Coordinates of C-alpha atoms in Angstrom, one line a residue:
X1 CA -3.9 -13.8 -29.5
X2 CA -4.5 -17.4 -31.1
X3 CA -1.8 -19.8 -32.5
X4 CA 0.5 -16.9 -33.3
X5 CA 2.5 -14.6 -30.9
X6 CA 1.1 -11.5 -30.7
X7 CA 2.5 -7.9 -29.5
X8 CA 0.6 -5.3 -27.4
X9 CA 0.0 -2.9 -30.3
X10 CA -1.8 -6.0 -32.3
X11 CA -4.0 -6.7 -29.3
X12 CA -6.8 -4.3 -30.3
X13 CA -7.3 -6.3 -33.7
X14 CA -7.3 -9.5 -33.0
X15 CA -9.7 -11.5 -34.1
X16 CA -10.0 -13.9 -31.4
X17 CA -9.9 -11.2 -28.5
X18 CA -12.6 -9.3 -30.2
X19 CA -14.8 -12.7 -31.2
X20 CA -14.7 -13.1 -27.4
X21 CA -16.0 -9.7 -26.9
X22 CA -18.2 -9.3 -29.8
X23 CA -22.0 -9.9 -29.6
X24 CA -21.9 -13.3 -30.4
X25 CA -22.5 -16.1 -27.7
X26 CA -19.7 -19.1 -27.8
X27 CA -20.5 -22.6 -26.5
X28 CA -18.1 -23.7 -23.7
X29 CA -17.6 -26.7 -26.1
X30 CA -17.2 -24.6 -29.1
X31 CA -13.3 -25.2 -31.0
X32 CA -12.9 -20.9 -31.0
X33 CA -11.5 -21.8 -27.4
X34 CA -8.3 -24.0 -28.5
X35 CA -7.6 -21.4 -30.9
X36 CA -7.7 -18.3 -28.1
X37 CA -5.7 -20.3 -25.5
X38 CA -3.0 -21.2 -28.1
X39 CA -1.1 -18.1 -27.6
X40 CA 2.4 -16.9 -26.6
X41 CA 2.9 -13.7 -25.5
X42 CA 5.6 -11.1 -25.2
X43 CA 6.2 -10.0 -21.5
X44 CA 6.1 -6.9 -20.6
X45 CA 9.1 -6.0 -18.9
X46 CA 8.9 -2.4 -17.0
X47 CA 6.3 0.2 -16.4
X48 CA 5.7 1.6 -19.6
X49 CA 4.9 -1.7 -21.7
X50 CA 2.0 -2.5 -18.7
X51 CA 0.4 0.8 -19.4
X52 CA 0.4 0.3 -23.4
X53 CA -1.0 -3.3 -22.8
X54 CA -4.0 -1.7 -20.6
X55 CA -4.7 0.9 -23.1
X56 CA -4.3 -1.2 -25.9
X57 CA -6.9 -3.9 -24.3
X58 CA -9.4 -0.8 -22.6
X59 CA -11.4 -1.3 -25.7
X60 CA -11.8 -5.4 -25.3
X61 CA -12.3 -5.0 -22.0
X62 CA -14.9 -2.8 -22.4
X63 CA -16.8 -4.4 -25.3
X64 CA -16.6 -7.5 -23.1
X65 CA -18.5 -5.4 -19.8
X66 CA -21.4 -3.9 -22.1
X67 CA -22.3 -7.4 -24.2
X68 CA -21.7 -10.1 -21.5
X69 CA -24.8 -9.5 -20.4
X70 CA -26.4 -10.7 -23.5
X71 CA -23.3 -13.4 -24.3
X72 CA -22.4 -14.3 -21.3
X73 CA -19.0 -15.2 -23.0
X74 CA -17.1 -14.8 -19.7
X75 CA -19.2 -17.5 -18.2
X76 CA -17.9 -19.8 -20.8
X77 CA -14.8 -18.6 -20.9
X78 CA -14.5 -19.5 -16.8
X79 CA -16.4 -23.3 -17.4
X80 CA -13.5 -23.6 -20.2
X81 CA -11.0 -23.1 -17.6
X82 CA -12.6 -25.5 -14.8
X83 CA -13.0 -28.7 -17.4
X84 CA -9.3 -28.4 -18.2
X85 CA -8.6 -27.9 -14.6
X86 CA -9.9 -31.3 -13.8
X87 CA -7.4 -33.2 -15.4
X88 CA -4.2 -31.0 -14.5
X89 CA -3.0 -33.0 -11.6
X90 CA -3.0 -35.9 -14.2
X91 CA -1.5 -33.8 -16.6
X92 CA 1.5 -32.7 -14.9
X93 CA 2.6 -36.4 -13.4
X94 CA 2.0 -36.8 -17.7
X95 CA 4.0 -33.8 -18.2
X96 CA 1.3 -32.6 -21.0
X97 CA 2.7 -29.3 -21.8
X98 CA -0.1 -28.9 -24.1
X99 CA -2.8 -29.3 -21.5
X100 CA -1.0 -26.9 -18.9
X101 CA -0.2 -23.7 -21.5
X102 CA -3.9 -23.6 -22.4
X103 CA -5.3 -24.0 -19.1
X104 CA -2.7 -21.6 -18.1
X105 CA -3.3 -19.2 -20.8
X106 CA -7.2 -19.6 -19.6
X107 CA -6.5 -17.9 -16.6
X108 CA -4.5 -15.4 -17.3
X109 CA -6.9 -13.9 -19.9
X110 CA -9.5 -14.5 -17.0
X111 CA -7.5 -12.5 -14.6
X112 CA -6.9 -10.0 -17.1
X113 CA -10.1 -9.8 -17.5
X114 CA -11.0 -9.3 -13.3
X115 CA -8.7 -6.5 -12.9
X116 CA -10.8 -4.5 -15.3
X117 CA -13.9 -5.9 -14.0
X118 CA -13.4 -5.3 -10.3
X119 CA -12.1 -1.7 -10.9
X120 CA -15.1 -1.0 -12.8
X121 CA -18.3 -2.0 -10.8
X122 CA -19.2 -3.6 -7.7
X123 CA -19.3 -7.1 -6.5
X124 CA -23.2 -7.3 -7.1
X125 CA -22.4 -6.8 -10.7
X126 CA -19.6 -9.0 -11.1
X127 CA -21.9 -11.5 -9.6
X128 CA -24.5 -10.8 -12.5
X129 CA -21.5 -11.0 -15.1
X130 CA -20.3 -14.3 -13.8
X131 CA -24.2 -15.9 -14.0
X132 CA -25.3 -14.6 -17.4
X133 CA -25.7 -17.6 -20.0
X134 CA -27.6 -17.3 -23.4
X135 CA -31.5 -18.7 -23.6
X136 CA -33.5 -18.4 -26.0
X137 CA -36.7 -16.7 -26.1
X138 CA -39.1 -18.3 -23.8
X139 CA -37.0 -20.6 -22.0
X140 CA -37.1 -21.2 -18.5
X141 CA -33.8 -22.9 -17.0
X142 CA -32.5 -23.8 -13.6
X143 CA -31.0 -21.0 -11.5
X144 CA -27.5 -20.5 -12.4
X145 CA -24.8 -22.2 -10.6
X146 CA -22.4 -19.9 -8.8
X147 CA -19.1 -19.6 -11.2
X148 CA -17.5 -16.7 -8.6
X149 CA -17.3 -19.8 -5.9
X150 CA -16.8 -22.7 -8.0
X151 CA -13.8 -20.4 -9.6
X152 CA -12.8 -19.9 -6.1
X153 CA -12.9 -23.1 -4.9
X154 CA -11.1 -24.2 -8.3
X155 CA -8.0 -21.8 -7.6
X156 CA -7.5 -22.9 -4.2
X157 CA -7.5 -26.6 -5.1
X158 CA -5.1 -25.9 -7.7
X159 CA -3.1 -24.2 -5.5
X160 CA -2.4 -26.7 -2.8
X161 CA -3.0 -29.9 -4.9
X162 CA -1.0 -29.3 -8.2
X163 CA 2.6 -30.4 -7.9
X164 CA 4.9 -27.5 -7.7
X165 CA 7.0 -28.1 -11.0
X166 CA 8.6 -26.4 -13.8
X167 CA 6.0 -27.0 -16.1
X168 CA 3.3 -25.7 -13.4
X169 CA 5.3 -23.2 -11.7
X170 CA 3.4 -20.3 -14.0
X171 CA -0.1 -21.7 -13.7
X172 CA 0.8 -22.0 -9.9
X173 CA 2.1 -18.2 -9.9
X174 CA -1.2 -17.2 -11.9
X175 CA -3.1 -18.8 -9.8
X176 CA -2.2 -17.4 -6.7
X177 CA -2.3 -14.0 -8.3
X178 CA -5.9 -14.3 -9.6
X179 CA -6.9 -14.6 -5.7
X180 CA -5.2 -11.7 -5.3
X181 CA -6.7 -9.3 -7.7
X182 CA -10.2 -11.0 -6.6
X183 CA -9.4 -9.5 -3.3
X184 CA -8.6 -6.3 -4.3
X185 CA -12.2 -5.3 -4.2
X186 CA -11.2 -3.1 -0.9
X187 CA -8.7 -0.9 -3.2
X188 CA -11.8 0.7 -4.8
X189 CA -14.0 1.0 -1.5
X190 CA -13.0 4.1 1.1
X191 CA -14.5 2.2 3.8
X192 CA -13.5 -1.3 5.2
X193 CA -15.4 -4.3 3.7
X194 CA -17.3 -6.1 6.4
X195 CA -19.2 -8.0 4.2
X196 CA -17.5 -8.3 1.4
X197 CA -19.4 -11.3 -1.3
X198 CA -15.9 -12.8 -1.9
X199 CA -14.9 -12.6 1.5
X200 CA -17.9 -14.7 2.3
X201 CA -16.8 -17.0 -0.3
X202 CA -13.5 -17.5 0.8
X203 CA -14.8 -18.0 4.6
X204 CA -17.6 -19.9 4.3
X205 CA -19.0 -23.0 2.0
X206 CA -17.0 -24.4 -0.1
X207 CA -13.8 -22.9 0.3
X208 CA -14.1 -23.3 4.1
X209 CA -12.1 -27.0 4.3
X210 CA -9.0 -26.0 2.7
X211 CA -8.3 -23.0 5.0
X212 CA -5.0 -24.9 7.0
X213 CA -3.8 -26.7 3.9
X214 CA -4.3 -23.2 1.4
X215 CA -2.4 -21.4 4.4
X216 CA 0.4 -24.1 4.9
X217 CA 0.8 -24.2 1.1
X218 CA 1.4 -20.5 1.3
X219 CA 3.8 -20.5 3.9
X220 CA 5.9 -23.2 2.3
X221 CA 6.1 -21.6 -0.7
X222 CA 7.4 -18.1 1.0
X223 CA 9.9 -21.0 3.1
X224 CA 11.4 -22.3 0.4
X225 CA 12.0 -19.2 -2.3
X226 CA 11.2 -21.2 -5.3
X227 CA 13.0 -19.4 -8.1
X228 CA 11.1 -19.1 -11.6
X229 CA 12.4 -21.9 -14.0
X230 CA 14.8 -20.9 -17.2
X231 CA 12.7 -19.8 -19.9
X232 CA 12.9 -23.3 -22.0
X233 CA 11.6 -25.0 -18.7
X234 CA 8.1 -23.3 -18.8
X235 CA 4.8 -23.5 -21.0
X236 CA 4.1 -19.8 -21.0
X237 CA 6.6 -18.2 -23.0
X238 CA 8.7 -15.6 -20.9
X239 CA 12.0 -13.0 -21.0
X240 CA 14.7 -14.0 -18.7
X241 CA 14.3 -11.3 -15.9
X242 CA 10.6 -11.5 -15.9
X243 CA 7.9 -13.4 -13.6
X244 CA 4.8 -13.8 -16.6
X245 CA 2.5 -11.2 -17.8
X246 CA 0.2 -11.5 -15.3
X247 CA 2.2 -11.3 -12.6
X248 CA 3.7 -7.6 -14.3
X249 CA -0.2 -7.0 -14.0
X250 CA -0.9 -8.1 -10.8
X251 CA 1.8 -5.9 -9.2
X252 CA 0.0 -2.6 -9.8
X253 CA -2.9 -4.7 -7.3
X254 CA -0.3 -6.0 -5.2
X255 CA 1.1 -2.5 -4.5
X256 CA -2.5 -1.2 -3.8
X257 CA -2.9 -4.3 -0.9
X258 CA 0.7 -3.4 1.0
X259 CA -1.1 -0.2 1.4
X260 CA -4.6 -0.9 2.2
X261 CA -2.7 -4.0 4.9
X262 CA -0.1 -2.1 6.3
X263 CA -2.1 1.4 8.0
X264 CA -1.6 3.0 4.7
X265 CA 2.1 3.6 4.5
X266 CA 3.7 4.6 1.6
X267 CA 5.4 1.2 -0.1
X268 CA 8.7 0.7 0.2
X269 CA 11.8 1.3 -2.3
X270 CA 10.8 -1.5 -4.8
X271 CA 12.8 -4.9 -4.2
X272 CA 13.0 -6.5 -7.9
X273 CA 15.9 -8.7 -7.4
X274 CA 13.6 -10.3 -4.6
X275 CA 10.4 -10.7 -6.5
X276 CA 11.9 -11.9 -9.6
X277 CA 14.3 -14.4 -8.5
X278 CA 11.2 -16.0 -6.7
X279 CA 7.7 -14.6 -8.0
X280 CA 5.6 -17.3 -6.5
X281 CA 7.1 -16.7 -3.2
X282 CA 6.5 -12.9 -3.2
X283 CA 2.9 -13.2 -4.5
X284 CA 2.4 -16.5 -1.6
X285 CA 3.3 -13.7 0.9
X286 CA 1.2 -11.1 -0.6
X287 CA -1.7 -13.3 -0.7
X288 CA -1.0 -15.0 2.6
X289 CA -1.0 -11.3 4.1
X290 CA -4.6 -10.4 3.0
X291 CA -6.2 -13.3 4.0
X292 CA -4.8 -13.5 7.6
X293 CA -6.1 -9.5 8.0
X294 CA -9.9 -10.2 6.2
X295 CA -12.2 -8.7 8.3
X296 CA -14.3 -11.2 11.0
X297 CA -18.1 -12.2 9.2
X298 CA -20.6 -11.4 11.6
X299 CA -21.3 -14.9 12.8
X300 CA -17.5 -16.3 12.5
X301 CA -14.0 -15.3 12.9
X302 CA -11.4 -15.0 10.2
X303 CA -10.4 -18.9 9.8
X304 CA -7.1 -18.0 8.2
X305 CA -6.0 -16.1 11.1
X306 CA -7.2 -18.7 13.4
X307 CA -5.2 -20.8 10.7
X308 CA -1.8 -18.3 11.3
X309 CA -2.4 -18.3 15.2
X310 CA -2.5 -21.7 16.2
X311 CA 0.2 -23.7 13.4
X312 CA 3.1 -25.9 15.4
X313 CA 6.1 -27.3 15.0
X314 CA 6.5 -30.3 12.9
X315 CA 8.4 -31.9 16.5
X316 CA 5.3 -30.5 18.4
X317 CA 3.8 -34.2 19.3
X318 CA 0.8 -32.5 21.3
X319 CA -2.8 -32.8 20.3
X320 CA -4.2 -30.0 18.7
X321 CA -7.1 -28.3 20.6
X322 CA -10.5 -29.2 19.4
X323 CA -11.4 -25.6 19.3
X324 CA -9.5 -24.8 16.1
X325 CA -10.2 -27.2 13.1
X326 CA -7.9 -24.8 11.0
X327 CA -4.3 -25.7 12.8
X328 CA -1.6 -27.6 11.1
X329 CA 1.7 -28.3 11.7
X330 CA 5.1 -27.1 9.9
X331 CA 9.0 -26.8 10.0
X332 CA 9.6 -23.7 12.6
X333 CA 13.9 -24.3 11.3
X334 CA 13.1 -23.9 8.0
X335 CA 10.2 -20.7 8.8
X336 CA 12.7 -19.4 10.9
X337 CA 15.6 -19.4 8.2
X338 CA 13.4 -18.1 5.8
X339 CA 12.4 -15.4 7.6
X340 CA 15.5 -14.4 9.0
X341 CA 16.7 -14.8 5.4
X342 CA 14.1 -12.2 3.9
X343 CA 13.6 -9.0 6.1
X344 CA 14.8 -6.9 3.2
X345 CA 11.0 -6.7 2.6
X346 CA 8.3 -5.0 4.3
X347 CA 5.6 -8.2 3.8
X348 CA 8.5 -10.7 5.4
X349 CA 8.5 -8.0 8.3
X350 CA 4.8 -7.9 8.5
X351 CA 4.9 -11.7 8.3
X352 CA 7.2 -12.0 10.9
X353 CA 5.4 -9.5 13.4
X354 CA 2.4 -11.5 12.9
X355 CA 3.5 -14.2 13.7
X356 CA 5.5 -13.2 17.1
X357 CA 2.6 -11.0 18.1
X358 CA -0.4 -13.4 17.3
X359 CA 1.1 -17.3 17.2
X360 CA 2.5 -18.1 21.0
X361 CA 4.3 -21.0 19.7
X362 CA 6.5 -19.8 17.0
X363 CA 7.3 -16.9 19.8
X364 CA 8.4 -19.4 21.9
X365 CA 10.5 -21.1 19.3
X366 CA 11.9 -17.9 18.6
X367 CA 13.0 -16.8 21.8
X368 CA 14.6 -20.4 22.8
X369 CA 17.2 -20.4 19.3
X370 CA 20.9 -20.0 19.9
X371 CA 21.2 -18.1 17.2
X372 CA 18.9 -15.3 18.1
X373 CA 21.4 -12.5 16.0
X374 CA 20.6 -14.1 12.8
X375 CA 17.1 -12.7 13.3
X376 CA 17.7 -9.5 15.6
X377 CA 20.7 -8.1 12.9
X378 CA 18.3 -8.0 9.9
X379 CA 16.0 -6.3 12.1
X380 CA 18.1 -3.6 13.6
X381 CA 20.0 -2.9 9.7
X382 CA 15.8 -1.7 9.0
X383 CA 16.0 0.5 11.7
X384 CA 20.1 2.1 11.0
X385 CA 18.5 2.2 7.5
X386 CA 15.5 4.2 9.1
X387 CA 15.9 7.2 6.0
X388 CA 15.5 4.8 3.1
X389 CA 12.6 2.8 4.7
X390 CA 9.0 4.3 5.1
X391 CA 7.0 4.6 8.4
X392 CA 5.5 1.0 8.1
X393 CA 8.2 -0.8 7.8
X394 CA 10.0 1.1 10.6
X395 CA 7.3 0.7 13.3
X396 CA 7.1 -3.1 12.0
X397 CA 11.0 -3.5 12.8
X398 CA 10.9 -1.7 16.6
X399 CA 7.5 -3.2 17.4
X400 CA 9.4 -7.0 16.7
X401 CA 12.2 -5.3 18.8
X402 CA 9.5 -4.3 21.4
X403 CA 7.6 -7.8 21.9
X404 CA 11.2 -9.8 22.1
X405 CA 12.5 -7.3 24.6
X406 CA 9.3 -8.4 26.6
X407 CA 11.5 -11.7 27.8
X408 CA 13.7 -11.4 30.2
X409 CA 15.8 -14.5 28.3
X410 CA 16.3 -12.7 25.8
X411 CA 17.6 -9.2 27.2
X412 CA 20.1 -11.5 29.0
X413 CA 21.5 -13.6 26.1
X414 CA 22.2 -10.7 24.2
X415 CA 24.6 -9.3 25.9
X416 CA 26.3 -12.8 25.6
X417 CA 26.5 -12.8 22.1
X418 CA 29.4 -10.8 20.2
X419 CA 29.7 -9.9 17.0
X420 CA 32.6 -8.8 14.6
X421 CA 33.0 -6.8 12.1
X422 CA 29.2 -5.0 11.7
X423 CA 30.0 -3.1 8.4
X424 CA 26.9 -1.4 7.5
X425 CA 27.5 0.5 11.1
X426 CA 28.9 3.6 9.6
X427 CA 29.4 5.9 12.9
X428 CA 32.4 3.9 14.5
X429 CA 34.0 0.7 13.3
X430 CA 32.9 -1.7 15.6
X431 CA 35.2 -4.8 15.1
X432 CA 33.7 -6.7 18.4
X433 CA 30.3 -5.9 20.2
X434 CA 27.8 -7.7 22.0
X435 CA 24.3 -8.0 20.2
X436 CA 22.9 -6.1 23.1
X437 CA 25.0 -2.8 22.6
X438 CA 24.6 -2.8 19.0
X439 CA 20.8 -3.0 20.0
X440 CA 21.1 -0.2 21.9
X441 CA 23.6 2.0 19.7
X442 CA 20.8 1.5 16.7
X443 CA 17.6 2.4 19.1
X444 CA 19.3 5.4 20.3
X445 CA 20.4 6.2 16.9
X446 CA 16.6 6.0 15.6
X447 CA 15.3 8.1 18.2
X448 CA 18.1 11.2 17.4
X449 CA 16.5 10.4 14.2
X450 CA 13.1 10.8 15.0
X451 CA 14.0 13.8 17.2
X452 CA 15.6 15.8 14.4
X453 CA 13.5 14.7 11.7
X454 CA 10.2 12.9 11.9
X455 CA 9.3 14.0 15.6
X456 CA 6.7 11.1 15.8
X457 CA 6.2 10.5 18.9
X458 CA 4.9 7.0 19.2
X459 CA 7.9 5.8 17.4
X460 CA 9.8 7.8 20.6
X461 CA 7.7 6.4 23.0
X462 CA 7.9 2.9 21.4
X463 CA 12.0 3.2 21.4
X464 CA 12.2 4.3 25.0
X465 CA 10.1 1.1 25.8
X466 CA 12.3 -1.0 24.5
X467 CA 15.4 0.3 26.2
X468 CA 13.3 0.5 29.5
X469 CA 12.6 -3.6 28.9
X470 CA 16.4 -4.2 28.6
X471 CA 17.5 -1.6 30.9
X472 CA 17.3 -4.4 34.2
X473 CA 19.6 -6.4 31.9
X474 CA 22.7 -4.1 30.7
X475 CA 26.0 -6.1 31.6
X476 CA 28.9 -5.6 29.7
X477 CA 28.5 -2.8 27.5
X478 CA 30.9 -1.9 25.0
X479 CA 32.2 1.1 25.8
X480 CA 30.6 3.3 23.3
X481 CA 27.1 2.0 23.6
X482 CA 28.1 3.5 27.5
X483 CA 29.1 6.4 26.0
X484 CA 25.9 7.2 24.1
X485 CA 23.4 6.4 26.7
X486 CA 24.8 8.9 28.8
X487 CA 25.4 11.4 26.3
X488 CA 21.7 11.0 25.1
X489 CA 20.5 11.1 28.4
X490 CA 22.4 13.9 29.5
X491 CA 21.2 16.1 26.6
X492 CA 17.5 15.4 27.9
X493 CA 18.4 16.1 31.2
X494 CA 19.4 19.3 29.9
X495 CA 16.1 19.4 27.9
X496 CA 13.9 18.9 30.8
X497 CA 16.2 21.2 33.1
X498 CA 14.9 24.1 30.5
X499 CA 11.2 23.0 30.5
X500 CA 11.2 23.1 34.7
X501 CA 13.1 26.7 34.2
X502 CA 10.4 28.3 31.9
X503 CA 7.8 26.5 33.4
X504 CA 8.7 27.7 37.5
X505 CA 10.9 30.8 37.0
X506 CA 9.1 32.7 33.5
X507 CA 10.2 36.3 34.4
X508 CA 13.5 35.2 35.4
X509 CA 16.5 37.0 33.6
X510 CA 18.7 34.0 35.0
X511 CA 18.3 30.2 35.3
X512 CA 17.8 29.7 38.7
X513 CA 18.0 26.0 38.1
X514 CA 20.5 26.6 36.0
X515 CA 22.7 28.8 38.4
X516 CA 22.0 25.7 41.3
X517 CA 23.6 23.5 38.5
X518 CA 26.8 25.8 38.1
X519 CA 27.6 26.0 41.4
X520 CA 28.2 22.6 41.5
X521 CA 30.0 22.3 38.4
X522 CA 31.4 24.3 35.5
X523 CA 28.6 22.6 33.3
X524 CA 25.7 20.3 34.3
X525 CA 26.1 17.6 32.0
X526 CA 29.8 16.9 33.6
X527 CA 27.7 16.3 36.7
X528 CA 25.0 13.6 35.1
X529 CA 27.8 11.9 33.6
X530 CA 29.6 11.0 36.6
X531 CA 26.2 10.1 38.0
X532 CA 25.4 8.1 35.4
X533 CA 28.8 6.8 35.3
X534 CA 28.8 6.0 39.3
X535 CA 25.0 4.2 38.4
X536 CA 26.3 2.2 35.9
X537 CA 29.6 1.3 37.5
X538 CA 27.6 0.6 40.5
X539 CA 25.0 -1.5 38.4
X540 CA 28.4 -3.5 37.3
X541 CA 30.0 -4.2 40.4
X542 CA 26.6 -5.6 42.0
X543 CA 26.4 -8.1 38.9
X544 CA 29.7 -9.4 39.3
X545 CA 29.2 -9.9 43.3
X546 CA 25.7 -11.5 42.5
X547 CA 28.0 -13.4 39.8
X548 CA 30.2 -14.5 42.2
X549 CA 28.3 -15.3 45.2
X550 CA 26.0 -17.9 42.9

């Protein structure tokens, strides 16, 4: 690295990378530091080139981890980054490039540099590496200050006071992304970290005041989809179809988190397009995502999921309770929009099940908007999808399905709203249907699904549930959605007509129950359908009475 741009293969030699790794101490205030961060970098642009640039750096990486101790050049290296962060906010109402590439570049090679580290040892020894500093022989100074917070602290304020720019857009994205790789300390632990040092950090001291504003900031950065700026626009040097080096980095963390945050699924199909037409947005989410599911310190409760659970509406004129120093208000149109806009991924589907299942006023927002399908559609395409999502995802989706089905508003309004034209329905065209059949076509659809391939039964049980909480509500059904409830349920019938036979009549060369069935009809399932048919037409013609009397 240095003034010239350098490629992956020349990373091994460079002077400047192994200076900072050699066994010489450098001065914060030493002038080797303007030439390191004076660098422009090729980005990496798929799979391959981020393995070569971890092999190729292994070796600086790990001269770094065995002479630290002695040179405590990562110390410096971190105080080089916080002086220049004092004067960013200045330097971007300035618009001094300059000052922004090197403090950018600062952190990226720090959070190179972390992802190595935390994969390597534990947080007791990354302490020790971030409090080394050179004495001499003899010498007896003050206990070291804490860099881990004060770097903590430092990202955080840069993330929610910093301007979001073109010219800070990167150090904005790298910033975000070094708090996520400093939380991927659970990755390398089997176990679930209850007491985690950065944790602590991040919940107490501090870091503590900015909770509502770092979780607002988040939030409003996943609202409003910020795309990366044209390549000329920013100080870090980048391809066209790429989101910074770092970020390319960070994504192998990232990937690690979705797991470790959502009961260990498998990830879903990659979503490119989404992450690199907005990489600040996607890494906002991530990083939103682990912070609201840190595990409670003994003494105190996670503050950013207090934060996440108690937010209102920017038109909520109530007084917040004096319980919760962490809520904050924000636009519910544009968090709505946003999320109804971005269900393609499984973190926007976490997001938004969070939010219904833990925050009572964003449910209630929810459940009161006229426009209800813009929400429910994206939702129900996951589940018709069910074969090209993972498990995760899919329980995500019906669980949303499962809460809103709760409200006896909303059972009732979808059947009020019609749709035309659903194209990505493939069994039938449907060219008018209420949202409520189509809810019911897709449900039924994912539990055939389940039946014949998955067999989990919670996902069963979590599907009949949700067509038990609408079931008091059915009116107006197209006629297929008719059609397939009591096909399915028929085909059960017949199911649980075969379990009573084996189970009351084992020795029995001849259904009995079968037999009773035949003498009524020439097949049993012509029989439940004109029950089911006389039910539902019943169920009708007492709605339009009721309808009529009122």
């Amino acid at each position: 690295m240095g003034a010239n741009s350098s490629s992956i293969s020349e990373l091994p030699e460079n002077e400047y990378l192994k200076k900072l790794s050699g066994a010489e101490p450098i001065s914060e205030n030493d002038p080797f530091w303007n030439q390191l961060l004076s660098f422009s970098f090729t980005t990496p642009t798929n799979s391959a080139e981020l393995k070569l640039l971890e092999e190729a750096t292994i070796s600086v990486c790990k001269s770094l981890v065995e002479k630290n101790p002695r040179t405590g050049n990562l110390g410096s290296l971190i105080k080089v980054f916080l002086s220049r962060t004092k004067e960013l906010k200045i330097s971007a109402e300035c618009q001094n490039h300059l000052f922004i590439w090197q403090a950018h570049n600062a952190l990226f090679i720090i959070c190179c540099l972390l992802k190595v580290f935390i994969s390597r040892m534990s947080e007791e020894e990354l302490q020790l590496h971030f409090t080394y500093e050179d004495k001499t022989p003899g010498s007896y100074g003050t206990e070291c200050e804490d860099l881990i917070e004060e770097l903590l602290c430092c990202l955080i304020q840069l993330i929610v006071e910093i301007p979001l720019l073109d010219i800070t857009y990167s150090i904005s994205l790298e910033a975000v992304t070094t708090l996520v790789v400093f939380l991927s300390c659970q990755l390398f632990h089997k176990e679930i970290l209850r007491e985690s040092l950065i944790h602590k950090y991040l919940m107490h001291g501090r870091c503590l005041p900015y909770t509502s504003r770092l979780v607002k900031t988040l939030l409003y950065n996943f609202i409003r989809q910020e795309r990366s700026p044209p390549p000329g626009t920013h100080v870090f040097q980048q391809q066209p179809d790429g989101g910074g080096l770092l970020y390319g980095i960070a994504s192998g963390v990232a990937t690690g988190l979705r797991t470790v945050f959502t009961l260990g699924g498998v990830g879903s199909k990659p979503t490119p397009q989404l992450e690199q037409c907005s990489p600040l947005a996607h890494q906002s989410l991530l990083l939103l995502l682990v912070l609201a599911n840190l595990t409670d310190a003994p003494d105190t409760p996670n503050p950013y999921r207090q934060a996440i659970m108690s937010f209102k509406n920017t038109q909520d004129s109530s007084a917040f309770s004096s319980s919760n120093p962490h809520a904050f208000q924000i636009n519910f149109n544009s968090l709505y929009t946003a999320l109804c806009e971005q269900q393609r991924s499984d973190q926007a589907t976490l997001l938004l099940y969070m939010l219904l299942h833990q925050n009572g006023n964003v449910r209630t927002y929810v459940l009161a908007r006229t426009d209800i399908e813009n929400l429910v559609l994206p939702i129900l395409e996951i589940l018709y999808h069910v074969e090209e999502r993972n498990s995760h995802h899919v329980y995500m989706a019906l669980i949303i399905l499962l809460i809103l089905t709760e409200d006896d508003g909303f059972n009732r309004s979808i059947h009020e709203v019609i749709l035309k034209n659903i194209t990505w329905y493939a069994e039938r065209v449907l060219t008018e249907i209420s949202l409520g059949s189509l809810l019911i076509l897709v449900v039924i659809r994912t539990i055939q699904y389940n039946m014949t391939r998955t067999r989990d039964k919670y996902l069963h049980t979590n599907c009949l549930a949700a067509l038990a909480n609408m079931s008091a509500q059915f009116r107006s059904l197209h006629q297929y959605a008719a059609q397939r409830i009591i096909s399915y349920t028929c085909r059960h019938l017949r199911r649980y007509v075969y379990v009573l036979d084996k189970l009351y009549f084992p020795h029995s060369h001849c259904s009995t129950l079968q037999h009773c069935f035949s003498t009524l009809s020439d097949n049993g399932e012509e029989l439940l359908s004109l029950t089911c048919s006389h039910i539902l037409r019943s169920y009708a013609s007492s709605q339009r009475c009721l309808n009529f009397g009122g």
